[in-house]
Amino acid sequence: MRDTRESRLLLVLLIAIAFALITVDIRGGEDSPVDGARQAAATVFGPVEDGMAGAVDPIGNAIGAVRDSGGRHDRIAQLERENAALKAKLGSDDRNRSRVKQLDSLLKTAGAGQYGIKGAEVIGIGAAQGFSWTVTIDAGANDGLKRDMTVLNGDGLVGRVTTVGPSTATVLLANDPDFTVGTRMEKTDELGFASGQGDRPLRVQMLNGKAKIKKGDRLVTFGSQADKPFVPGVPVGQVVRVDPSGGDLTRNVYVRPYVGFTKLDVVGVVVEAPRKDPRDTVLPSKPAKPKPAPTVTVTATPSGQAPADGAERDEQ
């Protein structure tokens, strides 16, 4: 459109009409005469605006998410803390269940041997005096512990007390090379001396070089004079290898200990010896040998076989 006098007059007229409509609409309120036109325009342009709003909303939501990210991050952090606490609780419950099981097994062993024990927990490994196989327990002189007391758990012989403090004690484990304990073979009563070999089986020197020993035989402690350092009848282990007899006065056998020395937790210190030797009663019961399953032999009859005499008589 050219900038002429007519065009300027038309622009002024349109502006005047627009102001007049605005004035009428404001004064009319809800009964405004232009309300119908407004609704018609909304009908026409509403879908377009809705589509544009739909296109814009995801962006707005993203901006809102960024704006609220601080609060959401705090909530996620809180949930992570709660989850970690729950896992810690579950882990603690699992450990408690394991310790209850160990304690129950320990009490059964002590009851079977009539040992008076003081329960303790392993709180440290390896003594300061060297590289020996030792553990520290959370019981000491205040709990009635003394040097050279037998230490056991639900599986068998753990070791003996070597050093006692007011509230802790050091236990020399049965697999230490400096550890030696008198043993007695189950049923045959053959005697020997077991020595530790670290993470290898115990080496037992049998006093009778001609003793009949086989793989799977079991040993218990023989006991010491005045029951120190060892009380009798504590399970030691099971024979895994026997050296061939060479006519010597003694004979070596190798025994896998019942106790897992790398996973000790709950132990018991024998503070009162049994009134009589429990012998083999503390050893666990041997599993029953499986009974052989009966075999059934089925013989197939050839298809062309002649019938029996009875069948022939029936046909006649």
mmCIF file with all atom_site columns, N, CA and C in Angstrom, residues 41-106:
data_model
loop_
_atom_site.group_PDB
_atom_site.id
_atom_site.type_symbol
_atom_site.label_atom_id
_atom_site.label_alt_id
_atom_site.label_comp_id
_atom_site.label_asym_id
_atom_site.label_entity_id
_atom_site.label_seq_id
_atom_site.pdbx_PDB_ins_code
_atom_site.Cartn_x
_atom_site.Cartn_y
_atom_site.Cartn_z
_atom_site.occupancy
_atom_site.B_iso_or_equiv
_atom_site.pdbx_formal_charge
_atom_site.auth_seq_id
_atom_site.auth_comp_id
_atom_site.auth_asym_id
_atom_site.auth_atom_id
_atom_site.pdbx_PDB_model_num
ATOM 1   N N  . ALA A 1 41  ? -14.169 -16.701 17.160 1.00 0.00 ? 41  ALA A N  1
ATOM 2   C CA . ALA A 1 41  ? -12.722 -16.719 16.928 1.00 0.00 ? 41  ALA A CA 1
ATOM 3   C C  . ALA A 1 41  ? -12.058 -17.834 17.723 1.00 0.00 ? 41  ALA A C  1
ATOM 4   N N  . ALA A 1 42  ? -12.548 -18.060 18.944 1.00 0.00 ? 42  ALA A N  1
ATOM 5   C CA . ALA A 1 42  ? -11.977 -19.139 19.753 1.00 0.00 ? 42  ALA A CA 1
ATOM 6   C C  . ALA A 1 42  ? -12.239 -20.479 19.106 1.00 0.00 ? 42  ALA A C  1
ATOM 7   N N  . THR A 1 43  ? -13.440 -20.629 18.497 1.00 0.00 ? 43  THR A N  1
ATOM 8   C CA . THR A 1 43  ? -13.762 -21.895 17.829 1.00 0.00 ? 43  THR A CA 1
ATOM 9   C C  . THR A 1 43  ? -12.841 -22.153 16.662 1.00 0.00 ? 43  THR A C  1
ATOM 10  N N  . VAL A 1 44  ? -12.518 -21.094 15.944 1.00 0.00 ? 44  VAL A N  1
ATOM 11  C CA . VAL A 1 44  ? -11.670 -21.243 14.758 1.00 0.00 ? 44  VAL A CA 1
ATOM 12  C C  . VAL A 1 44  ? -10.221 -21.443 15.133 1.00 0.00 ? 44  VAL A C  1
ATOM 13  N N  . PHE A 1 45  ? -9.721  -20.623 16.057 1.00 0.00 ? 45  PHE A N  1
ATOM 14  C CA . PHE A 1 45  ? -8.295  -20.641 16.363 1.00 0.00 ? 45  PHE A CA 1
ATOM 15  C C  . PHE A 1 45  ? -7.925  -21.532 17.547 1.00 0.00 ? 45  PHE A C  1
ATOM 16  N N  . GLY A 1 46  ? -8.959  -22.077 18.248 1.00 0.00 ? 46  GLY A N  1
ATOM 17  C CA . GLY A 1 46  ? -8.671  -22.913 19.426 1.00 0.00 ? 46  GLY A CA 1
ATOM 18  C C  . GLY A 1 46  ? -7.829  -24.123 19.112 1.00 0.00 ? 46  GLY A C  1
ATOM 19  N N  . PRO A 1 47  ? -8.228  -24.927 18.088 1.00 0.00 ? 47  PRO A N  1
ATOM 20  C CA . PRO A 1 47  ? -7.403  -26.091 17.764 1.00 0.00 ? 47  PRO A CA 1
ATOM 21  C C  . PRO A 1 47  ? -5.966  -25.749 17.422 1.00 0.00 ? 47  PRO A C  1
ATOM 22  N N  . VAL A 1 48  ? -5.799  -24.631 16.744 1.00 0.00 ? 48  VAL A N  1
ATOM 23  C CA . VAL A 1 48  ? -4.432  -24.224 16.397 1.00 0.00 ? 48  VAL A CA 1
ATOM 24  C C  . VAL A 1 48  ? -3.633  -23.921 17.657 1.00 0.00 ? 48  VAL A C  1
ATOM 25  N N  . GLU A 1 49  ? -4.261  -23.188 18.598 1.00 0.00 ? 49  GLU A N  1
ATOM 26  C CA . GLU A 1 49  ? -3.572  -22.848 19.841 1.00 0.00 ? 49  GLU A CA 1
ATOM 27  C C  . GLU A 1 49  ? -3.265  -24.106 20.652 1.00 0.00 ? 49  GLU A C  1
ATOM 28  N N  . ASP A 1 50  ? -4.212  -25.070 20.631 1.00 0.00 ? 50  ASP A N  1
ATOM 29  C CA . ASP A 1 50  ? -4.002  -26.305 21.390 1.00 0.00 ? 50  ASP A CA 1
ATOM 30  C C  . ASP A 1 50  ? -2.821  -27.083 20.844 1.00 0.00 ? 50  ASP A C  1
ATOM 31  N N  . GLY A 1 51  ? -2.734  -27.117 19.490 1.00 0.00 ? 51  GLY A N  1
ATOM 32  C CA . GLY A 1 51  ? -1.602  -27.811 18.882 1.00 0.00 ? 51  GLY A CA 1
ATOM 33  C C  . GLY A 1 51  ? -0.297  -27.142 19.212 1.00 0.00 ? 51  GLY A C  1
ATOM 34  N N  . MET A 1 52  ? -0.300  -25.819 19.186 1.00 0.00 ? 52  MET A N  1
ATOM 35  C CA . MET A 1 52  ? 0.926   -25.099 19.534 1.00 0.00 ? 52  MET A CA 1
ATOM 36  C C  . MET A 1 52  ? 1.291   -25.314 20.989 1.00 0.00 ? 52  MET A C  1
ATOM 37  N N  . ALA A 1 53  ? 0.250   -25.346 21.870 1.00 0.00 ? 53  ALA A N  1
ATOM 38  C CA . ALA A 1 53  ? 0.523   -25.571 23.291 1.00 0.00 ? 53  ALA A CA 1
ATOM 39  C C  . ALA A 1 53  ? 1.090   -26.968 23.506 1.00 0.00 ? 53  ALA A C  1
ATOM 40  N N  . GLY A 1 54  ? 0.540   -27.947 22.739 1.00 0.00 ? 54  GLY A N  1
ATOM 41  C CA . GLY A 1 54  ? 1.067   -29.302 22.864 1.00 0.00 ? 54  GLY A CA 1
ATOM 42  C C  . GLY A 1 54  ? 2.513   -29.385 22.454 1.00 0.00 ? 54  GLY A C  1
ATOM 43  N N  . ALA A 1 55  ? 2.859   -28.605 21.444 1.00 0.00 ? 55  ALA A N  1
ATOM 44  C CA . ALA A 1 55  ? 4.250   -28.604 21.011 1.00 0.00 ? 55  ALA A CA 1
ATOM 45  C C  . ALA A 1 55  ? 5.153   -27.911 22.003 1.00 0.00 ? 55  ALA A C  1
ATOM 46  N N  . VAL A 1 56  ? 4.618   -26.914 22.684 1.00 0.00 ? 56  VAL A N  1
ATOM 47  C CA . VAL A 1 56  ? 5.437   -26.132 23.615 1.00 0.00 ? 56  VAL A CA 1
ATOM 48  C C  . VAL A 1 56  ? 5.524   -26.795 24.987 1.00 0.00 ? 56  VAL A C  1
ATOM 49  N N  . ASP A 1 57  ? 4.463   -27.558 25.393 1.00 0.00 ? 57  ASP A N  1
ATOM 50  C CA . ASP A 1 57  ? 4.419   -28.122 26.747 1.00 0.00 ? 57  ASP A CA 1
ATOM 51  C C  . ASP A 1 57  ? 5.634   -28.972 27.108 1.00 0.00 ? 57  ASP A C  1
ATOM 52  N N  . PRO A 1 58  ? 6.106   -29.896 26.230 1.00 0.00 ? 58  PRO A N  1
ATOM 53  C CA . PRO A 1 58  ? 7.277   -30.680 26.614 1.00 0.00 ? 58  PRO A CA 1
ATOM 54  C C  . PRO A 1 58  ? 8.479   -29.824 26.956 1.00 0.00 ? 58  PRO A C  1
ATOM 55  N N  . ILE A 1 59  ? 8.649   -28.764 26.209 1.00 0.00 ? 59  ILE A N  1
ATOM 56  C CA . ILE A 1 59  ? 9.768   -27.863 26.511 1.00 0.00 ? 59  ILE A CA 1
ATOM 57  C C  . ILE A 1 59  ? 9.559   -27.220 27.870 1.00 0.00 ? 59  ILE A C  1
ATOM 58  N N  . GLY A 1 60  ? 8.305   -26.786 28.129 1.00 0.00 ? 60  GLY A N  1
ATOM 59  C CA . GLY A 1 60  ? 8.015   -26.193 29.431 1.00 0.00 ? 60  GLY A CA 1
ATOM 60  C C  . GLY A 1 60  ? 8.219   -27.183 30.558 1.00 0.00 ? 60  GLY A C  1
ATOM 61  N N  . ASN A 1 61  ? 7.815   -28.431 30.294 1.00 0.00 ? 61  ASN A N  1
ATOM 62  C CA . ASN A 1 61  ? 8.017   -29.441 31.320 1.00 0.00 ? 61  ASN A CA 1
ATOM 63  C C  . ASN A 1 61  ? 9.499   -29.668 31.590 1.00 0.00 ? 61  ASN A C  1
ATOM 64  N N  . ALA A 1 62  ? 10.283  -29.656 30.518 1.00 0.00 ? 62  ALA A N  1
ATOM 65  C CA . ALA A 1 62  ? 11.720  -29.843 30.696 1.00 0.00 ? 62  ALA A CA 1
ATOM 66  C C  . ALA A 1 62  ? 12.319  -28.705 31.506 1.00 0.00 ? 62  ALA A C  1
ATOM 67  N N  . ILE A 1 63  ? 11.862  -27.487 31.219 1.00 0.00 ? 63  ILE A N  1
ATOM 68  C CA . ILE A 1 63  ? 12.356  -26.342 31.988 1.00 0.00 ? 63  ILE A CA 1
ATOM 69  C C  . ILE A 1 63  ? 11.961  -26.473 33.452 1.00 0.00 ? 63  ILE A C  1
ATOM 70  N N  . GLY A 1 64  ? 10.700  -26.913 33.665 1.00 0.00 ? 64  GLY A N  1
ATOM 71  C CA . GLY A 1 64  ? 10.255  -27.122 35.043 1.00 0.00 ? 64  GLY A CA 1
ATOM 72  C C  . GLY A 1 64  ? 11.065  -28.199 35.740 1.00 0.00 ? 64  GLY A C  1
ATOM 73  N N  . ALA A 1 65  ? 11.409  -29.245 34.960 1.00 0.00 ? 65  ALA A N  1
ATOM 74  C CA . ALA A 1 65  ? 12.208  -30.313 35.554 1.00 0.00 ? 65  ALA A CA 1
ATOM 75  C C  . ALA A 1 65  ? 13.582  -29.806 35.959 1.00 0.00 ? 65  ALA A C  1
ATOM 76  N N  . VAL A 1 66  ? 14.176  -28.991 35.097 1.00 0.00 ? 66  VAL A N  1
ATOM 77  C CA . VAL A 1 66  ? 15.469  -28.412 35.441 1.00 0.00 ? 66  VAL A CA 1
ATOM 78  C C  . VAL A 1 66  ? 15.348  -27.517 36.661 1.00 0.00 ? 66  VAL A C  1
ATOM 79  N N  . ARG A 1 67  ? 14.277  -26.748 36.723 1.00 0.00 ? 67  ARG A N  1
ATOM 80  C CA . ARG A 1 67  ? 14.068  -25.837 37.849 1.00 0.00 ? 67  ARG A CA 1
ATOM 81  C C  . ARG A 1 67  ? 13.895  -26.612 39.158 1.00 0.00 ? 67  ARG A C  1
ATOM 82  N N  . ASP A 1 68  ? 13.197  -27.795 39.051 1.00 0.00 ? 68  ASP A N  1
ATOM 83  C CA . ASP A 1 68  ? 12.944  -28.598 40.243 1.00 0.00 ? 68  ASP A CA 1
ATOM 84  C C  . ASP A 1 68  ? 14.004  -29.668 40.469 1.00 0.00 ? 68  ASP A C  1
ATOM 85  N N  . SER A 1 69  ? 15.068  -29.646 39.669 1.00 0.00 ? 69  SER A N  1
ATOM 86  C CA . SER A 1 69  ? 16.049  -30.719 39.762 1.00 0.00 ? 69  SER A CA 1
ATOM 87  C C  . SER A 1 69  ? 16.710  -30.765 41.127 1.00 0.00 ? 69  SER A C  1
ATOM 88  N N  . GLY A 1 70  ? 16.879  -29.636 41.747 1.00 0.00 ? 70  GLY A N  1
ATOM 89  C CA . GLY A 1 70  ? 17.485  -29.618 43.074 1.00 0.00 ? 70  GLY A CA 1
ATOM 90  C C  . GLY A 1 70  ? 16.667  -30.402 44.065 1.00 0.00 ? 70  GLY A C  1
ATOM 91  N N  . GLY A 1 71  ? 15.347  -30.155 44.069 1.00 0.00 ? 71  GLY A N  1
ATOM 92  C CA . GLY A 1 71  ? 14.465  -30.889 44.975 1.00 0.00 ? 71  GLY A CA 1
ATOM 93  C C  . GLY A 1 71  ? 14.424  -32.359 44.659 1.00 0.00 ? 71  GLY A C  1
ATOM 94  N N  . ARG A 1 72  ? 14.377  -32.718 43.369 1.00 0.00 ? 72  ARG A N  1
ATOM 95  C CA . ARG A 1 72  ? 14.348  -34.127 42.995 1.00 0.00 ? 72  ARG A CA 1
ATOM 96  C C  . ARG A 1 72  ? 15.647  -34.808 43.354 1.00 0.00 ? 72  ARG A C  1
ATOM 97  N N  . HIS A 1 73  ? 16.762  -34.114 43.163 1.00 0.00 ? 73  HIS A N  1
ATOM 98  C CA . HIS A 1 73  ? 18.046  -34.697 43.522 1.00 0.00 ? 73  HIS A CA 1
ATOM 99  C C  . HIS A 1 73  ? 18.098  -35.002 45.015 1.00 0.00 ? 73  HIS A C  1
ATOM 100 N N  . ASP A 1 74  ? 17.584  -34.092 45.826 1.00 0.00 ? 74  ASP A N  1
ATOM 101 C CA . ASP A 1 74  ? 17.552  -34.325 47.267 1.00 0.00 ? 74  ASP A CA 1
ATOM 102 C C  . ASP A 1 74  ? 16.708  -35.544 47.587 1.00 0.00 ? 74  ASP A C  1
ATOM 103 N N  . ARG A 1 75  ? 15.584  -35.708 46.895 1.00 0.00 ? 75  ARG A N  1
ATOM 104 C CA . ARG A 1 75  ? 14.712  -36.852 47.143 1.00 0.00 ? 75  ARG A CA 1
ATOM 105 C C  . ARG A 1 75  ? 15.399  -38.146 46.737 1.00 0.00 ? 75  ARG A C  1
ATOM 106 N N  . ILE A 1 76  ? 16.077  -38.140 45.581 1.00 0.00 ? 76  ILE A N  1
ATOM 107 C CA . ILE A 1 76  ? 16.802  -39.333 45.139 1.00 0.00 ? 76  ILE A CA 1
ATOM 108 C C  . ILE A 1 76  ? 17.890  -39.683 46.144 1.00 0.00 ? 76  ILE A C  1
ATOM 109 N N  . ALA A 1 77  ? 18.597  -38.669 46.608 1.00 0.00 ? 77  ALA A N  1
ATOM 110 C CA . ALA A 1 77  ? 19.649  -38.912 47.597 1.00 0.00 ? 77  ALA A CA 1
ATOM 111 C C  . ALA A 1 77  ? 19.067  -39.522 48.874 1.00 0.00 ? 77  ALA A C  1
ATOM 112 N N  . GLN A 1 78  ? 17.895  -39.020 49.268 1.00 0.00 ? 78  GLN A N  1
ATOM 113 C CA . GLN A 1 78  ? 17.241  -39.556 50.455 1.00 0.00 ? 78  GLN A CA 1
ATOM 114 C C  . GLN A 1 78  ? 16.851  -41.021 50.249 1.00 0.00 ? 78  GLN A C  1
ATOM 115 N N  . LEU A 1 79  ? 16.302  -41.326 49.058 1.00 0.00 ? 79  LEU A N  1
ATOM 116 C CA . LEU A 1 79  ? 15.929  -42.708 48.762 1.00 0.00 ? 79  LEU A CA 1
ATOM 117 C C  . LEU A 1 79  ? 17.152  -43.620 48.748 1.00 0.00 ? 79  LEU A C  1
ATOM 118 N N  . GLU A 1 80  ? 18.267  -43.108 48.199 1.00 0.00 ? 80  GLU A N  1
ATOM 119 C CA . GLU A 1 80  ? 19.480  -43.911 48.183 1.00 0.00 ? 80  GLU A CA 1
ATOM 120 C C  . GLU A 1 80  ? 19.969  -44.182 49.596 1.00 0.00 ? 80  GLU A C  1
ATOM 121 N N  . ARG A 1 81  ? 19.869  -43.164 50.472 1.00 0.00 ? 81  ARG A N  1
ATOM 122 C CA . ARG A 1 81  ? 20.282  -43.375 51.867 1.00 0.00 ? 81  ARG A CA 1
ATOM 123 C C  . ARG A 1 81  ? 19.393  -44.404 52.546 1.00 0.00 ? 81  ARG A C  1
ATOM 124 N N  . GLU A 1 82  ? 18.083  -44.309 52.295 1.00 0.00 ? 82  GLU A N  1
ATOM 125 C CA . GLU A 1 82  ? 17.159  -45.268 52.889 1.00 0.00 ? 82  GLU A CA 1
ATOM 126 C C  . GLU A 1 82  ? 17.432  -46.675 52.371 1.00 0.00 ? 82  GLU A C  1
ATOM 127 N N  . ASN A 1 83  ? 17.739  -46.796 51.078 1.00 0.00 ? 83  ASN A N  1
ATOM 128 C CA . ASN A 1 83  ? 18.033  -48.095 50.494 1.00 0.00 ? 83  ASN A CA 1
ATOM 129 C C  . ASN A 1 83  ? 19.308  -48.690 51.087 1.00 0.00 ? 83  ASN A C  1
ATOM 130 N N  . ALA A 1 84  ? 20.331  -47.838 51.256 1.00 0.00 ? 84  ALA A N  1
ATOM 131 C CA . ALA A 1 84  ? 21.576  -48.312 51.855 1.00 0.00 ? 84  ALA A CA 1
ATOM 132 C C  . ALA A 1 84  ? 21.355  -48.773 53.289 1.00 0.00 ? 84  ALA A C  1
ATOM 133 N N  . ALA A 1 85  ? 20.533  -48.010 54.025 1.00 0.00 ? 85  ALA A N  1
ATOM 134 C CA . ALA A 1 85  ? 20.240  -48.394 55.403 1.00 0.00 ? 85  ALA A CA 1
ATOM 135 C C  . ALA A 1 85  ? 19.504  -49.726 55.455 1.00 0.00 ? 85  ALA A C  1
ATOM 136 N N  . LEU A 1 86  ? 18.581  -49.930 54.512 1.00 0.00 ? 86  LEU A N  1
ATOM 137 C CA . LEU A 1 86  ? 17.835  -51.185 54.465 1.00 0.00 ? 86  LEU A CA 1
ATOM 138 C C  . LEU A 1 86  ? 18.763  -52.354 54.154 1.00 0.00 ? 86  LEU A C  1
ATOM 139 N N  . LYS A 1 87  ? 19.674  -52.157 53.192 1.00 0.00 ? 87  LYS A N  1
ATOM 140 C CA . LYS A 1 87  ? 20.617  -53.217 52.863 1.00 0.00 ? 87  LYS A CA 1
ATOM 141 C C  . LYS A 1 87  ? 21.508  -53.528 54.051 1.00 0.00 ? 87  LYS A C  1
ATOM 142 N N  . ALA A 1 88  ? 21.937  -52.474 54.754 1.00 0.00 ? 88  ALA A N  1
ATOM 143 C CA . ALA A 1 88  ? 22.770  -52.700 55.942 1.00 0.00 ? 88  ALA A CA 1
ATOM 144 C C  . ALA A 1 88  ? 22.006  -53.489 56.996 1.00 0.00 ? 88  ALA A C  1
ATOM 145 N N  . LYS A 1 89  ? 20.734  -53.169 57.154 1.00 0.00 ? 89  LYS A N  1
ATOM 146 C CA . LYS A 1 89  ? 19.910  -53.882 58.129 1.00 0.00 ? 89  LYS A CA 1
ATOM 147 C C  . LYS A 1 89  ? 19.737  -55.337 57.730 1.00 0.00 ? 89  LYS A C  1
ATOM 148 N N  . LEU A 1 90  ? 19.477  -55.578 56.438 1.00 0.00 ? 90  LEU A N  1
ATOM 149 C CA . LEU A 1 90  ? 19.329  -56.944 55.971 1.00 0.00 ? 90  LEU A CA 1
ATOM 150 C C  . LEU A 1 90  ? 20.634  -57.709 56.139 1.00 0.00 ? 90  LEU A C  1
ATOM 151 N N  . GLY A 1 91  ? 21.742  -57.033 55.819 1.00 0.00 ? 91  GLY A N  1
ATOM 152 C CA . GLY A 1 91  ? 23.029  -57.683 56.012 1.00 0.00 ? 91  GLY A CA 1
ATOM 153 C C  . GLY A 1 91  ? 23.272  -58.011 57.466 1.00 0.00 ? 91  GLY A C  1
ATOM 154 N N  . SER A 1 92  ? 22.924  -57.088 58.341 1.00 0.00 ? 92  SER A N  1
ATOM 155 C CA . SER A 1 92  ? 23.063  -57.327 59.769 1.00 0.00 ? 92  SER A CA 1
ATOM 156 C C  . SER A 1 92  ? 22.186  -58.483 60.210 1.00 0.00 ? 92  SER A C  1
ATOM 157 N N  . ASP A 1 93  ? 20.969  -58.545 59.680 1.00 0.00 ? 93  ASP A N  1
ATOM 158 C CA . ASP A 1 93  ? 20.075  -59.646 60.029 1.00 0.00 ? 93  ASP A CA 1
ATOM 159 C C  . ASP A 1 93  ? 20.655  -60.975 59.553 1.00 0.00 ? 93  ASP A C  1
ATOM 160 N N  . ASP A 1 94  ? 21.237  -60.994 58.341 1.00 0.00 ? 94  ASP A N  1
ATOM 161 C CA . ASP A 1 94  ? 21.859  -62.215 57.837 1.00 0.00 ? 94  ASP A CA 1
ATOM 162 C C  . ASP A 1 94  ? 23.004  -62.644 58.739 1.00 0.00 ? 94  ASP A C  1
ATOM 163 N N  . ARG A 1 95  ? 23.801  -61.673 59.151 1.00 0.00 ? 95  ARG A N  1
ATOM 164 C CA . ARG A 1 95  ? 24.930  -62.005 60.025 1.00 0.00 ? 95  ARG A CA 1
ATOM 165 C C  . ARG A 1 95  ? 24.424  -62.499 61.372 1.00 0.00 ? 95  ARG A C  1
ATOM 166 N N  . ASN A 1 96  ? 23.392  -61.849 61.878 1.00 0.00 ? 96  ASN A N  1
ATOM 167 C CA . ASN A 1 96  ? 22.839  -62.285 63.156 1.00 0.00 ? 96  ASN A CA 1
ATOM 168 C C  . ASN A 1 96  ? 22.310  -63.709 63.070 1.00 0.00 ? 96  ASN A C  1
ATOM 169 N N  . ARG A 1 97  ? 21.640  -64.004 61.952 1.00 0.00 ? 97  ARG A N  1
ATOM 170 C CA . ARG A 1 97  ? 21.144  -65.372 61.782 1.00 0.00 ? 97  ARG A CA 1
ATOM 171 C C  . ARG A 1 97  ? 22.304  -66.362 61.743 1.00 0.00 ? 97  ARG A C  1
ATOM 172 N N  . SER A 1 98  ? 23.389  -65.990 61.062 1.00 0.00 ? 98  SER A N  1
ATOM 173 C CA . SER A 1 98  ? 24.556  -66.868 60.996 1.00 0.00 ? 98  SER A CA 1
ATOM 174 C C  . SER A 1 98  ? 25.161  -67.068 62.382 1.00 0.00 ? 98  SER A C  1
ATOM 175 N N  . ARG A 1 99  ? 25.235  -65.996 63.156 1.00 0.00 ? 99  ARG A N  1
ATOM 176 C CA . ARG A 1 99  ? 25.836  -66.098 64.489 1.00 0.00 ? 99  ARG A CA 1
ATOM 177 C C  . ARG A 1 99  ? 24.948  -66.894 65.427 1.00 0.00 ? 99  ARG A C  1
ATOM 178 N N  . VAL A 1 100 ? 23.636  -66.732 65.288 1.00 0.00 ? 100 VAL A N  1
ATOM 179 C CA . VAL A 1 100 ? 22.718  -67.540 66.099 1.00 0.00 ? 100 VAL A CA 1
ATOM 180 C C  . VAL A 1 100 ? 22.915  -69.018 65.786 1.00 0.00 ? 100 VAL A C  1
ATOM 181 N N  . LYS A 1 101 ? 23.081  -69.337 64.499 1.00 0.00 ? 101 LYS A N  1
ATOM 182 C CA . LYS A 1 101 ? 23.306  -70.721 64.096 1.00 0.00 ? 101 LYS A CA 1
ATOM 183 C C  . LYS A 1 101 ? 24.619  -71.239 64.678 1.00 0.00 ? 101 LYS A C  1
ATOM 184 N N  . GLN A 1 102 ? 25.677  -70.420 64.628 1.00 0.00 ? 102 GLN A N  1
ATOM 185 C CA . GLN A 1 102 ? 26.965  -70.826 65.191 1.00 0.00 ? 102 GLN A CA 1
ATOM 186 C C  . GLN A 1 102 ? 26.864  -71.047 66.690 1.00 0.00 ? 102 GLN A C  1
ATOM 187 N N  . LEU A 1 103 ? 26.168  -70.143 67.368 1.00 0.00 ? 103 LEU A N  1
ATOM 188 C CA . LEU A 1 103 ? 26.013  -70.256 68.817 1.00 0.00 ? 103 LEU A CA 1
ATOM 189 C C  . LEU A 1 103 ? 25.227  -71.507 69.179 1.00 0.00 ? 103 LEU A C  1
ATOM 190 N N  . ASP A 1 104 ? 24.190  -71.788 68.409 1.00 0.00 ? 104 ASP A N  1
ATOM 191 C CA . ASP A 1 104 ? 23.393  -72.979 68.662 1.00 0.00 ? 104 ASP A CA 1
ATOM 192 C C  . ASP A 1 104 ? 24.246  -74.234 68.496 1.00 0.00 ? 104 ASP A C  1
ATOM 193 N N  . SER A 1 105 ? 25.072  -74.275 67.449 1.00 0.00 ? 105 SER A N  1
ATOM 194 C CA . SER A 1 105 ? 25.954  -75.422 67.229 1.00 0.00 ? 105 SER A CA 1
ATOM 195 C C  . SER A 1 105 ? 26.982  -75.538 68.345 1.00 0.00 ? 105 SER A C  1
ATOM 196 N N  . LEU A 1 106 ? 27.511  -74.395 68.800 1.00 0.00 ? 106 LEU A N  1
ATOM 197 C CA . LEU A 1 106 ? 28.483  -74.398 69.895 1.00 0.00 ? 106 LEU A CA 1
ATOM 198 C C  . LEU A 1 106 ? 27.872  -74.959 71.174 1.00 0.00 ? 106 LEU A C  1
#
